Amino acid sequence: MKRWNGWGNADTDYPVPPSALDYLTQRLGPLAPTPDTAKETLLAAVSESRLPAHPRVNASAETRLTHARGQSMHDWVDLRYGRLDTFPDGVAFPESDEDVRDLLAYARNAGARVIPYGGGTSVVGHITPLASDAPVLALSLEKMTRLLDLDETSRLATFQAGVAGPQLEEQLKARGYTLGHFPQSFEYSTLGGWIVTRSSGQQSYHYGRIESLFAGGTLETPRGRLEIKPVPASAAGPDLREMLLGSEGRLGVITQAKVRVRRIPEAEGFFGVFFPFWEQGSQAVREIVQDELPVSMLRLSNPPETGTTLVLSGKSWVGLADRGLRAIGYGDERCLLMFGVTGSRRAFNRTRREVAVLCRKHGGLFVGTIVGHTWEKSRFLTPYLRNTLWESGIALDTLETALPWSQVREASSAIPQAIVEAMSKHGEQVLAFAHLSHVYRDGASIYTTYLFRRTADPDQLLSRWQDMKHQASLTLQKYGGTISHQHGVGTDHMPYLPDEKGALGIDVLRAVCKSFDPDEMMNPGKLV
Ligand SMILES: Cc1cc2nc3c(=O)[nH]c(=O)nc-3n(C[C@H](O)[C@H](O)[C@H](O)COP(=O)(O)OP(=O)(O)OC[C@H]3O[C@@H](n4cnc5c(N)ncnc54)[C@H](O)[C@@H]3O)c2cc1C
C-alpha cells in the first residue's frame, strides 16, 4: 500500500545508518523531530464534498485525503504537520477514453475544476488543489494501465496513459521490449505524467528523454479529442506533440500514448570512477559526451555529495575504501563518477574500456562495479531516505536546472552556496551538495540536494525553505539555467517562468491553454 503522507510503499523502509545520523548531526546541529499528525485527525478535517454523485466518482474522506497532495515540500509539510486546508471534492477513476469524456462533461456541468492525477509524484505542486469556490475533481488514471497495441515492425507501443513504470516495463518485457524510461520515481509515476512534465529518466542519455520517446497519442480536452498520429518525422508545420509535452494537465487528459520502444539490451552495467578534483571529473564527463562515447548514464557528484553518498550507503567497505583512497591522493576533494553502459555485448565491452581509458587520462581511478552495483540496487530505494530523515528531524529537498557547459563550473558551486547563505541568515546550517545528472553535448543538468533541520513550527520551516529555494532559483537563472530540467513548473516554479519564456512567450502559452480549455477548468493555477 502507498504511504499516505510520505514517499513510496508503506512496507518499504530505508533506515538511516546510525553513523550517517552522527555525520548529519555534526553538520546540522542537534535534531528535534516532532511527531506527525495522525491520519484520523486529517480525515476528520475533510469537508463535505461539493460535487454531485457520479458512479465513477469516489467522495470518501479517505480517497480525497490520499489524492490531496503530491511530494513537494509544501505537500509534505501540509500532510505531516496536519495543515491541509484544500482537498479534491471527489476522485474519479475512469477505465476508458469514453469514461474520461463523460467525466469531463460531468465536471463541466457541475462547474468543477479538474486535476488529472497520474502517480501523484509531482515535487512542484502540480496536483495540489488550490482554494476555490468551484468544486475540484481529481481524475485519477490508475485504472488505465493496459498495453493496447505493440507494432513490432515500427517498434511503437500504445499504452493507456495511467500506466506506472513497473506495470509498463512488465508488459513490454513479456514481449522482449523496453521503453527504458527510469526516473527515480519510476515505482509510482505514470506515462501520462512523464509526458506532461517533460520527464527525464536516469538512462536518458541512451534511451532519450520522454520528448523523444513520445510519438503520439490521444488528448481528451474540454473542446473535444485531439489525436496525434505517430510519424517518424514531419515538416508539416509546428509539432503538436510539443504542445502536450510539459502541458501539466492544463490542456486536457492524455488517455493513450504511443511510445518508441527497443529490444531489451543484451548487456548493461554501472561502474564507478573516482577523480581527485571536480575539475578533472567534469572535464572527463564533457569529453565523454562531446566525443560521443555511447554511455547510457553519467552522474558526477561534487565532493560533499561524494562524501555524503558514501556515508548514507551504510556499507561496511566505506571506511576501508576511504582510507585506501586517501592514501593514494583521493582526499576530501574527491568526486565520484557513476557511468552506465547499455547495448550489445560488443558495444558494451568497447564503451566500458574507452570510458575507463578517457577517465584515466583525467586522473580518474576506475573502481569497477562495486559502487555502480550498490547504486543500481538502491536506485529506486534512495527516495525512501526522505521518510526516515524526516522522522529523525531532517527535511530534504532537491532542485535542478540545465545550462551550457560554459556556465556549469561556476553554477555548480554557486547554487549550493546560495542555499547555504540563505540559511545562514536564519542562523542555521544546511548540507547542500550537487551532481551533474544528465549531460548533453552543449551542457549539463545540475541536480542539487539540500538537507536542513526541521522546526516545530511549520511556517518557520516553510519560510526557511522558501528563502533557500528562491535564492537558488535566482542564482541558476543568473547563470542562464532553466528553472527545471525535469520536474516541471507546477506552482513552485511558476514565478520564475516569465523570466525564462518572456512576456510574449507566457501570453502564447496562456492562449494555447485557453484554446483547448476556454472555461479554464483544467488544473488552473499551475504552469501559467
Ligand atoms: C522521489 C522522486 C523522484 C523523482 N525523480 C524524477 C526523475 O528522476 N525524473 C523526472 O523527470 N522526475 C522525477 N520526479 C518528479 C515526478 O516523478 C515527475 O514529474 C513525474 O513525471 C510525474 O508523474 P506522475 O504520473 O506522478 O504525475 P502526477 O504527479 O500525478 O501529475 C503531475 C502533473 O501531470 C498531470 N498529469 C498526470 N497524468 C496526466 C495525464 N494522463 N494527462 C494529462 N495530465 C496529466 C497532472 O495534472 C499534474 O499537473 C521525482 C519525484 C519524486 C517524488
Coordinates of C-alpha atoms and ligand atoms in Angstrom, one line a residue:
M1 CA 0.0 0.0 0.0
K2 CA 1.2 3.5 -0.8
R3 CA 2.2 5.8 2.1
W4 CA -0.4 8.5 2.6
N5 CA 2.0 11.1 4.0
G6 CA 5.4 10.3 2.5
W7 CA 7.2 8.5 -0.2
G8 CA 6.5 5.1 -1.5
N9 CA 5.2 1.8 -0.4
A10 CA 4.3 1.6 3.3
D11 CA 6.1 -1.7 3.6
T12 CA 9.5 -0.5 2.3
D13 CA 11.9 1.3 4.6
Y14 CA 15.4 2.8 4.1
P15 CA 16.8 3.2 7.6
V16 CA 19.4 5.9 8.1
P17 CA 22.5 4.2 9.3
P18 CA 23.5 5.4 12.9
S19 CA 26.9 6.6 11.6
A20 CA 25.1 8.7 9.0
L21 CA 22.9 10.3 11.6
D22 CA 26.0 11.3 13.6
Y23 CA 27.5 12.7 10.4
L24 CA 24.4 14.7 9.7
T25 CA 24.0 15.9 13.3
Q26 CA 27.6 17.2 13.2
R27 CA 26.8 19.2 10.1
L28 CA 23.3 20.5 11.0
G29 CA 23.2 20.6 14.8
P30 CA 21.1 18.6 17.3
L31 CA 17.9 17.3 15.9
A32 CA 14.5 17.6 17.5
P33 CA 11.9 15.6 15.5
T34 CA 8.3 16.4 16.1
P35 CA 5.5 13.8 15.7
D36 CA 3.4 13.6 12.6
T37 CA -0.3 14.4 12.6
A38 CA -2.5 11.3 12.8
K39 CA -4.4 10.3 9.7
E40 CA -7.6 10.2 11.7
T41 CA -7.2 13.9 12.6
L42 CA -6.8 14.8 8.9
L43 CA -9.7 12.6 7.8
A44 CA -11.9 14.4 10.3
A45 CA -10.9 17.7 8.7
V46 CA -12.1 16.7 5.2
S47 CA -15.0 19.0 4.4
E48 CA -18.3 18.0 2.7
S49 CA -18.0 17.3 -1.0
R50 CA -19.4 19.9 -3.3
L51 CA -19.8 17.5 -6.2
P52 CA -23.0 15.8 -7.3
A53 CA -22.9 12.0 -7.1
H54 CA -21.5 10.0 -10.1
P55 CA -20.9 6.3 -10.3
R56 CA -17.2 6.7 -11.1
V57 CA -16.5 9.4 -8.5
N58 CA -15.4 8.4 -5.0
A59 CA -16.1 11.2 -2.5
S60 CA -15.0 9.3 0.7
A61 CA -12.7 11.2 3.1
E62 CA -10.0 8.5 2.8
T63 CA -9.8 8.7 -1.1
R64 CA -10.0 12.5 -1.1
L65 CA -7.2 12.7 1.5
T66 CA -4.9 10.3 -0.3
H67 CA -5.3 12.3 -3.5
A68 CA -4.9 15.8 -1.9
R69 CA -1.2 16.3 -2.2
G70 CA 1.9 15.2 -4.1
Q71 CA 5.6 15.2 -3.0
S72 CA 6.6 18.9 -2.9
M73 CA 7.9 20.5 0.3
H74 CA 4.6 22.3 0.8
D75 CA 2.8 19.0 0.3
W76 CA 4.9 17.2 2.9
V77 CA 4.5 20.0 5.4
D78 CA 0.8 20.1 4.9
L79 CA 0.4 16.3 5.4
R80 CA 2.9 15.8 8.2
Y81 CA 2.1 18.9 10.3
G82 CA -1.7 18.5 9.6
R83 CA -2.2 21.8 7.8
L84 CA -4.4 20.5 5.0
D85 CA -7.0 23.1 4.0
T86 CA -7.9 22.0 0.5
F87 CA -9.0 18.6 -0.8
P88 CA -10.4 17.4 -4.1
D89 CA -14.2 17.2 -3.7
G90 CA -14.1 13.7 -5.3
V91 CA -11.8 11.4 -7.1
A92 CA -12.8 9.9 -10.5
F93 CA -11.5 6.5 -11.7
P94 CA -12.2 6.2 -15.4
E95 CA -11.3 3.0 -17.3
S96 CA -11.6 4.1 -20.9
D97 CA -11.4 7.2 -23.1
E98 CA -15.1 7.3 -23.2
D99 CA -15.2 7.4 -19.3
V100 CA -12.8 10.4 -19.4
R101 CA -15.0 12.2 -21.9
D102 CA -18.1 11.5 -19.8
L103 CA -16.3 12.8 -16.7
L104 CA -15.1 16.0 -18.4
A105 CA -18.8 16.6 -19.4
Y106 CA -19.9 15.9 -15.8
A107 CA -17.3 18.3 -14.4
R108 CA -18.3 21.0 -16.8
N109 CA -22.0 20.6 -15.8
A110 CA -21.0 20.7 -12.1
G111 CA -18.9 23.9 -12.7
A112 CA -15.9 21.8 -11.3
R113 CA -12.2 22.1 -11.9
V114 CA -10.3 19.0 -13.0
I115 CA -6.9 17.9 -11.9
P116 CA -5.6 14.9 -13.9
Y117 CA -3.8 12.6 -11.4
G118 CA -1.1 10.2 -12.5
G119 CA 1.1 8.7 -9.8
G120 CA 0.9 11.8 -7.6
T121 CA 4.7 12.1 -7.6
S122 CA 4.9 15.7 -8.5
V123 CA 7.5 17.6 -6.5
V124 CA 6.4 21.1 -7.5
G125 CA 2.7 21.4 -6.5
H126 CA 1.2 20.2 -9.8
I127 CA -1.7 18.3 -8.2
T128 CA -2.4 20.3 -5.1
P129 CA -6.0 21.7 -5.2
L130 CA -6.0 25.5 -4.8
A131 CA -8.6 27.2 -2.6
S132 CA -11.5 27.8 -4.9
D133 CA -15.3 28.5 -4.9
A134 CA -15.6 25.8 -7.5
P135 CA -15.6 22.1 -6.6
V136 CA -12.4 20.2 -7.6
L137 CA -12.4 16.8 -9.3
A138 CA -9.2 14.8 -9.2
L139 CA -9.2 12.5 -12.2
S140 CA -7.0 9.5 -11.5
L141 CA -5.8 7.3 -14.3
E142 CA -4.9 4.4 -12.0
K143 CA -7.3 2.1 -13.8
M144 CA -6.0 2.9 -17.3
T145 CA -2.8 0.8 -17.4
R146 CA -3.1 -1.5 -20.4
L147 CA -0.8 -2.1 -23.3
L148 CA -3.3 -1.6 -26.1
D149 CA -1.0 -2.4 -29.1
L150 CA 2.6 -3.3 -29.9
D151 CA 3.6 -2.7 -33.5
E152 CA 6.8 -4.7 -33.5
T153 CA 7.7 -3.7 -37.1
S154 CA 7.7 0.0 -36.2
R155 CA 8.6 -0.6 -32.5
L156 CA 5.8 1.5 -31.3
A157 CA 3.8 0.6 -28.2
T158 CA 0.4 2.1 -27.4
F159 CA -0.5 2.3 -23.7
Q160 CA -3.3 3.7 -21.7
A161 CA -1.6 6.8 -20.1
G162 CA -2.2 5.8 -16.4
V163 CA 0.4 3.0 -16.6
A164 CA 3.1 3.3 -13.9
G165 CA 6.7 2.5 -14.6
P166 CA 6.8 -1.1 -13.3
Q167 CA 3.5 -2.0 -15.0
L168 CA 4.7 -0.6 -18.3
E169 CA 8.0 -2.4 -18.2
E170 CA 6.5 -5.7 -17.2
Q171 CA 4.1 -5.6 -20.1
L172 CA 6.8 -4.8 -22.5
K173 CA 9.3 -7.3 -21.0
A174 CA 6.8 -10.1 -21.6
R175 CA 7.2 -9.3 -25.4
G176 CA 11.0 -8.8 -25.2
Y177 CA 10.9 -4.9 -25.3
T178 CA 11.7 -2.0 -23.0
L179 CA 10.9 1.7 -23.0
G180 CA 14.0 2.4 -20.8
H181 CA 12.4 5.4 -19.1
F182 CA 13.6 5.2 -15.4
P183 CA 13.0 8.4 -13.4
Q184 CA 13.8 7.9 -9.7
S185 CA 10.1 8.0 -9.1
F186 CA 9.7 5.0 -11.5
E187 CA 7.8 2.9 -8.9
Y188 CA 4.7 5.2 -9.0
S189 CA 5.0 7.9 -11.7
T190 CA 3.0 7.2 -14.9
L191 CA 3.4 7.6 -18.7
G192 CA 0.9 10.4 -18.9
G193 CA 2.6 12.2 -16.0
W194 CA 6.0 11.8 -17.7
I195 CA 4.8 13.3 -20.9
V196 CA 3.1 16.4 -19.4
T197 CA 6.1 17.2 -17.1
R198 CA 8.8 16.5 -19.7
S199 CA 10.3 13.9 -17.5
S200 CA 13.9 12.5 -17.8
G201 CA 14.9 9.0 -16.9
Q202 CA 18.2 8.0 -15.3
Q203 CA 19.4 6.4 -18.6
S204 CA 18.0 9.1 -20.9
Y205 CA 21.4 9.5 -22.5
H206 CA 20.9 6.2 -24.1
Y207 CA 17.1 5.9 -24.4
G208 CA 16.3 9.6 -24.8
R209 CA 14.1 11.9 -22.6
I210 CA 10.4 11.4 -22.8
E211 CA 10.2 14.1 -25.6
S212 CA 11.9 11.7 -28.0
L213 CA 10.1 8.5 -26.7
F214 CA 6.6 10.0 -27.0
A215 CA 5.5 9.5 -30.6
G216 CA 1.8 10.5 -30.5
G217 CA -1.4 9.8 -28.7
T218 CA -4.9 11.0 -27.6
L219 CA -5.8 14.0 -25.6
E220 CA -9.3 14.4 -24.3
T221 CA -10.0 18.1 -23.8
P222 CA -13.0 20.2 -22.8
R223 CA -13.2 21.1 -26.6
G224 CA -13.1 17.5 -27.8
R225 CA -10.5 14.9 -28.7
L226 CA -7.1 15.7 -30.2
E227 CA -5.4 12.7 -32.0
I228 CA -1.7 13.0 -32.7
K229 CA -0.6 10.4 -35.3
P230 CA 2.8 8.8 -34.8
V231 CA 5.2 9.7 -37.7
P232 CA 8.9 9.2 -37.5
A233 CA 9.5 12.8 -38.6
S234 CA 7.4 15.6 -40.1
A235 CA 7.8 19.0 -41.7
A236 CA 4.0 19.7 -41.6
G237 CA 4.2 22.8 -39.5
P238 CA 4.8 23.1 -35.7
D239 CA 4.7 19.7 -34.0
L240 CA 1.5 19.3 -31.8
R241 CA 3.3 16.7 -29.7
E242 CA 5.4 19.6 -28.3
M243 CA 2.2 21.2 -27.0
L244 CA 1.3 18.2 -24.9
L245 CA 4.9 17.8 -23.6
G246 CA 5.1 20.0 -20.5
S247 CA 1.4 20.9 -20.5
E248 CA 0.9 19.8 -16.9
G249 CA -2.8 18.9 -17.2
R250 CA -3.7 22.4 -18.4
L251 CA -5.0 21.3 -21.9
G252 CA -6.8 18.1 -21.1
V253 CA -6.2 14.4 -20.2
I254 CA -3.8 12.2 -22.1
T255 CA -5.7 8.9 -22.3
Q256 CA -3.4 7.0 -24.7
A257 CA 0.2 7.4 -25.6
K258 CA 2.3 5.8 -28.3
V259 CA 5.9 5.4 -27.3
R260 CA 9.1 4.3 -29.2
V261 CA 10.3 1.0 -27.7
R262 CA 13.5 -1.0 -28.1
R263 CA 14.5 -4.6 -27.7
I264 CA 15.8 -5.5 -24.2
P265 CA 19.5 -4.8 -24.3
E266 CA 22.0 -7.7 -24.3
A267 CA 24.2 -6.1 -21.7
E268 CA 24.1 -3.4 -19.1
G269 CA 26.3 -2.4 -16.3
F270 CA 27.1 0.5 -14.0
F271 CA 30.6 1.5 -12.9
G272 CA 32.4 3.9 -10.6
V273 CA 35.4 6.2 -11.1
F274 CA 37.0 8.5 -8.5
F275 CA 38.6 11.8 -9.5
P276 CA 40.9 13.7 -7.1
F277 CA 39.1 17.0 -8.0
W278 CA 35.8 18.2 -9.5
E279 CA 37.5 20.0 -12.4
Q280 CA 39.1 16.8 -13.7
G281 CA 35.8 14.8 -13.4
S282 CA 33.7 17.4 -15.2
Q283 CA 36.3 17.7 -18.0
A284 CA 36.2 13.9 -18.4
V285 CA 32.4 13.9 -18.5
R286 CA 32.3 16.7 -21.0
E287 CA 34.7 14.8 -23.2
I288 CA 32.8 11.6 -23.0
V289 CA 29.6 13.3 -24.4
Q290 CA 31.4 15.5 -26.8
D291 CA 33.4 12.6 -28.2
E292 CA 30.1 10.7 -28.4
L293 CA 31.0 7.6 -26.4
P294 CA 27.8 5.7 -26.2
V295 CA 27.2 5.6 -22.4
S296 CA 23.7 5.3 -21.0
M297 CA 24.2 7.3 -17.8
L298 CA 26.7 9.7 -16.4
R299 CA 26.4 11.1 -12.9
L300 CA 29.3 13.1 -11.4
S301 CA 28.9 14.0 -7.7
N302 CA 30.7 17.0 -6.2
P303 CA 32.9 16.4 -3.1
P304 CA 30.2 17.0 -0.4
E305 CA 27.8 14.7 -2.3
T306 CA 30.5 12.1 -2.8
G307 CA 31.2 12.1 1.0
T308 CA 27.5 12.0 1.9
T309 CA 26.6 9.3 -0.6
L310 CA 29.2 7.0 0.8
V311 CA 28.2 7.7 4.4
L312 CA 24.5 7.3 3.8
S313 CA 25.1 4.0 2.0
G314 CA 26.0 2.5 5.4
K315 CA 28.2 -0.1 3.6
S316 CA 30.9 -1.8 5.7
W317 CA 33.5 -1.3 3.0
V318 CA 33.2 2.5 3.0
G319 CA 35.7 3.1 5.9
L320 CA 38.3 0.9 4.3
A321 CA 37.8 2.5 0.9
D322 CA 38.1 5.9 2.4
R323 CA 41.5 5.1 3.9
G324 CA 42.7 3.5 0.7
L325 CA 41.6 6.4 -1.5
R326 CA 43.2 9.0 0.8
A327 CA 46.5 7.0 0.8
I328 CA 46.7 7.4 -3.0
G329 CA 45.8 11.1 -3.2
Y330 CA 42.0 11.0 -3.5
G331 CA 41.2 13.1 -0.4
D332 CA 38.5 15.5 0.7
E333 CA 38.1 17.0 -2.8
R334 CA 37.4 13.6 -4.5
C335 CA 34.4 13.3 -6.8
L336 CA 32.6 10.1 -7.7
L337 CA 31.5 9.5 -11.3
M338 CA 29.0 6.8 -12.0
F339 CA 28.5 5.7 -15.5
G340 CA 26.3 3.2 -17.2
V341 CA 26.7 1.3 -20.4
T342 CA 23.8 -0.4 -22.2
G343 CA 23.6 -2.2 -25.5
S344 CA 25.0 -5.1 -27.4
R345 CA 27.7 -7.2 -25.7
R346 CA 30.3 -5.9 -28.1
A347 CA 29.4 -2.3 -27.8
F348 CA 29.2 -2.7 -24.0
N349 CA 32.8 -4.0 -23.7
R350 CA 34.2 -1.5 -26.1
T351 CA 32.4 1.5 -24.4
R352 CA 33.4 0.5 -20.9
R353 CA 37.0 0.2 -22.0
E354 CA 37.0 3.5 -23.8
V355 CA 35.4 5.4 -20.9
A356 CA 37.9 3.9 -18.4
V357 CA 40.8 5.0 -20.6
L358 CA 39.4 8.5 -21.1
C359 CA 38.8 8.9 -17.3
R360 CA 42.4 7.7 -16.5
K361 CA 43.7 10.5 -18.8
H362 CA 42.0 12.9 -16.4
G363 CA 43.3 11.3 -13.2
G364 CA 40.3 9.0 -12.8
L365 CA 40.6 5.8 -10.7
F366 CA 38.3 3.2 -12.2
V367 CA 36.8 1.1 -9.4
G368 CA 34.8 -1.3 -11.4
T369 CA 31.3 -2.4 -10.5
I370 CA 31.2 -2.3 -6.7
V371 CA 29.9 1.3 -6.4
G372 CA 27.9 1.1 -9.5
H373 CA 26.3 -2.1 -8.3
T374 CA 25.3 -0.5 -5.0
W375 CA 23.8 2.4 -6.9
E376 CA 21.9 0.1 -9.2
K377 CA 20.4 -1.9 -6.3
S378 CA 19.3 1.2 -4.5
R379 CA 18.4 3.4 -7.4
F380 CA 14.6 3.4 -6.6
L381 CA 15.2 3.0 -2.9
T382 CA 17.1 6.1 -2.0
P383 CA 13.9 8.3 -2.1
Y384 CA 12.7 6.3 0.9
L385 CA 15.5 8.0 2.9
R386 CA 13.4 11.2 2.8
N387 CA 10.9 9.4 5.1
T388 CA 13.5 8.3 7.6
L389 CA 15.4 11.5 7.6
W390 CA 12.2 13.4 8.2
E391 CA 11.3 11.2 11.1
S392 CA 14.8 11.9 12.5
G393 CA 14.1 15.7 12.3
I394 CA 15.7 16.5 8.9
A395 CA 13.9 17.9 5.9
L396 CA 15.3 17.1 2.4
D397 CA 14.5 18.8 -0.9
T398 CA 16.1 18.9 -4.3
L399 CA 16.2 21.4 -7.2
E400 CA 17.6 21.0 -10.7
T401 CA 18.5 23.0 -13.8
A402 CA 20.3 22.6 -17.1
L403 CA 22.7 25.1 -18.6
P404 CA 25.5 25.4 -21.1
W405 CA 29.0 23.9 -20.3
S406 CA 30.5 27.4 -20.2
Q407 CA 28.4 28.1 -17.1
V408 CA 28.5 24.6 -15.4
R409 CA 31.6 25.1 -13.4
E410 CA 30.6 28.3 -11.7
A411 CA 27.0 27.5 -11.3
S412 CA 27.6 24.1 -9.8
S413 CA 29.3 25.7 -6.8
A414 CA 27.2 28.9 -6.8
I415 CA 23.8 27.2 -6.5
P416 CA 24.6 25.1 -3.3
Q417 CA 26.4 28.2 -2.0
A418 CA 23.3 30.3 -2.4
I419 CA 21.4 27.8 -0.4
V420 CA 23.9 27.8 2.4
E421 CA 24.0 31.6 2.6
A422 CA 20.2 31.9 2.6
M423 CA 20.0 29.5 5.6
S424 CA 22.9 31.2 7.4
K425 CA 20.7 34.3 7.6
H426 CA 18.5 32.2 9.8
G427 CA 21.5 31.2 11.9
E428 CA 21.1 27.6 10.6
Q429 CA 23.3 25.2 8.8
V430 CA 22.3 23.3 5.7
L431 CA 24.1 20.5 4.0
A432 CA 23.9 21.3 0.2
F433 CA 25.5 19.2 -2.5
A434 CA 25.2 18.7 -6.2
H435 CA 25.8 16.4 -9.1
L436 CA 25.8 16.6 -12.9
S437 CA 22.9 14.3 -13.5
H438 CA 22.3 14.4 -17.2
V439 CA 24.8 15.6 -19.8
Y440 CA 24.5 16.9 -23.3
R441 CA 27.0 17.9 -25.9
D442 CA 26.3 21.6 -25.1
G443 CA 25.7 21.5 -21.4
A444 CA 24.6 19.6 -18.3
S445 CA 21.9 19.4 -15.7
I446 CA 23.0 20.3 -12.2
Y447 CA 20.9 18.5 -9.5
T448 CA 21.2 19.9 -6.0
T449 CA 20.1 18.2 -2.8
Y450 CA 19.8 20.1 0.5
L451 CA 19.1 18.9 4.0
F452 CA 18.2 21.1 6.9
R453 CA 16.8 20.8 10.4
R454 CA 13.0 20.7 10.8
T455 CA 11.4 23.0 13.3
A456 CA 8.4 22.5 15.5
D457 CA 6.7 25.5 13.7
P458 CA 5.7 24.6 10.1
D459 CA 5.6 28.2 9.0
Q460 CA 9.1 28.7 10.1
L461 CA 10.2 25.6 8.3
L462 CA 8.5 26.7 5.1
S463 CA 9.8 30.3 5.3
R464 CA 13.4 29.0 5.6
W465 CA 12.8 26.5 2.7
Q466 CA 11.3 29.3 0.6
D467 CA 14.3 31.5 1.2
M468 CA 16.7 28.8 0.1
K469 CA 14.6 27.8 -2.9
H470 CA 14.3 31.5 -4.0
Q471 CA 18.0 32.3 -3.7
A472 CA 19.0 29.1 -5.6
S473 CA 16.4 29.8 -8.3
L474 CA 17.7 33.4 -8.8
T475 CA 21.2 32.0 -8.9
L476 CA 20.6 29.4 -11.5
Q477 CA 18.7 31.9 -13.6
K478 CA 21.7 34.3 -13.3
Y479 CA 23.8 31.7 -14.9
G480 CA 21.3 31.2 -17.7
G481 CA 19.9 27.9 -16.4
T482 CA 16.3 26.7 -16.9
I483 CA 14.1 26.7 -13.8
S484 CA 13.5 23.0 -14.4
H485 CA 15.4 20.3 -16.3
Q486 CA 12.9 17.5 -15.4
H487 CA 10.5 18.3 -12.5
G488 CA 8.3 20.8 -14.4
V489 CA 6.7 24.1 -13.2
G490 CA 3.6 23.4 -11.2
T491 CA 3.1 26.2 -8.6
D492 CA 6.6 26.3 -7.1
H493 CA 8.4 27.3 -10.3
M494 CA 5.6 29.4 -11.8
P495 CA 7.0 32.8 -10.5
Y496 CA 10.3 32.1 -12.4
L497 CA 8.8 31.1 -15.7
P498 CA 8.2 34.7 -17.1
D499 CA 11.9 35.3 -16.9
E500 CA 12.6 32.2 -18.9
K501 CA 9.9 32.4 -21.5
G502 CA 9.4 36.2 -21.8
A503 CA 6.1 38.1 -21.7
L504 CA 5.2 37.2 -25.2
G505 CA 6.1 33.5 -24.6
I506 CA 3.8 33.4 -21.5
D507 CA 1.0 35.1 -23.5
V508 CA 1.3 32.4 -26.1
L509 CA 1.2 29.6 -23.5
R510 CA -1.9 31.1 -21.9
A511 CA -3.6 31.4 -25.3
V512 CA -2.8 27.7 -26.0
C513 CA -4.4 26.7 -22.7
K514 CA -7.4 28.9 -23.4
S515 CA -7.9 27.4 -26.9
F516 CA -8.2 23.8 -25.5
D517 CA -10.0 24.9 -22.3
P518 CA -12.0 28.1 -22.8
D519 CA -13.6 27.9 -19.3
E520 CA -10.3 27.2 -17.5
M521 CA -11.5 24.1 -15.9
M522 CA -8.2 22.1 -16.4
N523 CA -5.8 22.4 -13.5
P524 CA -5.9 26.2 -13.3
G525 CA -3.2 28.0 -11.3
K526 CA -0.5 25.6 -12.4
L527 CA 2.2 26.3 -15.1
V528 CA 1.0 29.8 -16.1
Ligands
LIG1 C1 11.3 10.6 -5.2 C2 11.1 11.3 -6.6 C3 12.0 11.1 -7.6 C4 11.8 11.8 -8.8 N1 12.7 11.5 -9.8 C5 12.4 12.1 -11.0 C6 13.3 11.8 -12.1 O1 14.3 11.1 -12.0 N2 13.0 12.3 -13.3 C7 11.9 13.1 -13.5 O2 11.6 13.5 -14.6 N3 11.1 13.4 -12.5 C8 11.3 12.9 -11.3 N4 10.4 13.1 -10.2 C9 9.2 14.0 -10.5 C10 7.9 13.3 -10.9 O3 8.1 11.9 -10.6 C11 7.7 13.5 -12.4 O4 7.3 14.9 -12.6 C12 6.6 12.6 -13.0 O5 6.7 12.7 -14.4 C13 5.2 12.9 -12.5 O6 4.4 11.8 -13.0 P1 3.1 11.4 -12.2 O7 2.4 10.3 -13.0 O8 3.4 11.0 -10.8 O9 2.2 12.7 -12.3 P2 1.4 13.5 -11.2 O10 2.3 13.9 -10.1 O11 0.2 12.7 -10.8 O12 1.0 14.8 -12.0 C14 1.9 15.7 -12.5 C15 1.2 16.6 -13.5 O13 0.8 15.8 -14.6 C16 -0.6 16.0 -14.9 N5 -1.0 14.7 -15.4 C17 -0.7 13.4 -14.9 N6 -1.2 12.5 -15.7 C18 -1.8 13.1 -16.8 C19 -2.5 12.7 -17.9 N7 -2.7 11.4 -18.2 N8 -3.0 13.7 -18.8 C20 -2.8 15.0 -18.5 N9 -2.1 15.4 -17.4 C21 -1.6 14.5 -16.5 C22 -1.1 16.3 -13.5 O14 -2.3 17.0 -13.7 C23 0.0 17.2 -13.0 O15 -0.2 18.5 -13.5 C24 10.6 12.6 -9.0 C25 9.7 12.7 -7.9 C26 9.9 12.1 -6.7 C27 8.9 12.2 -5.7

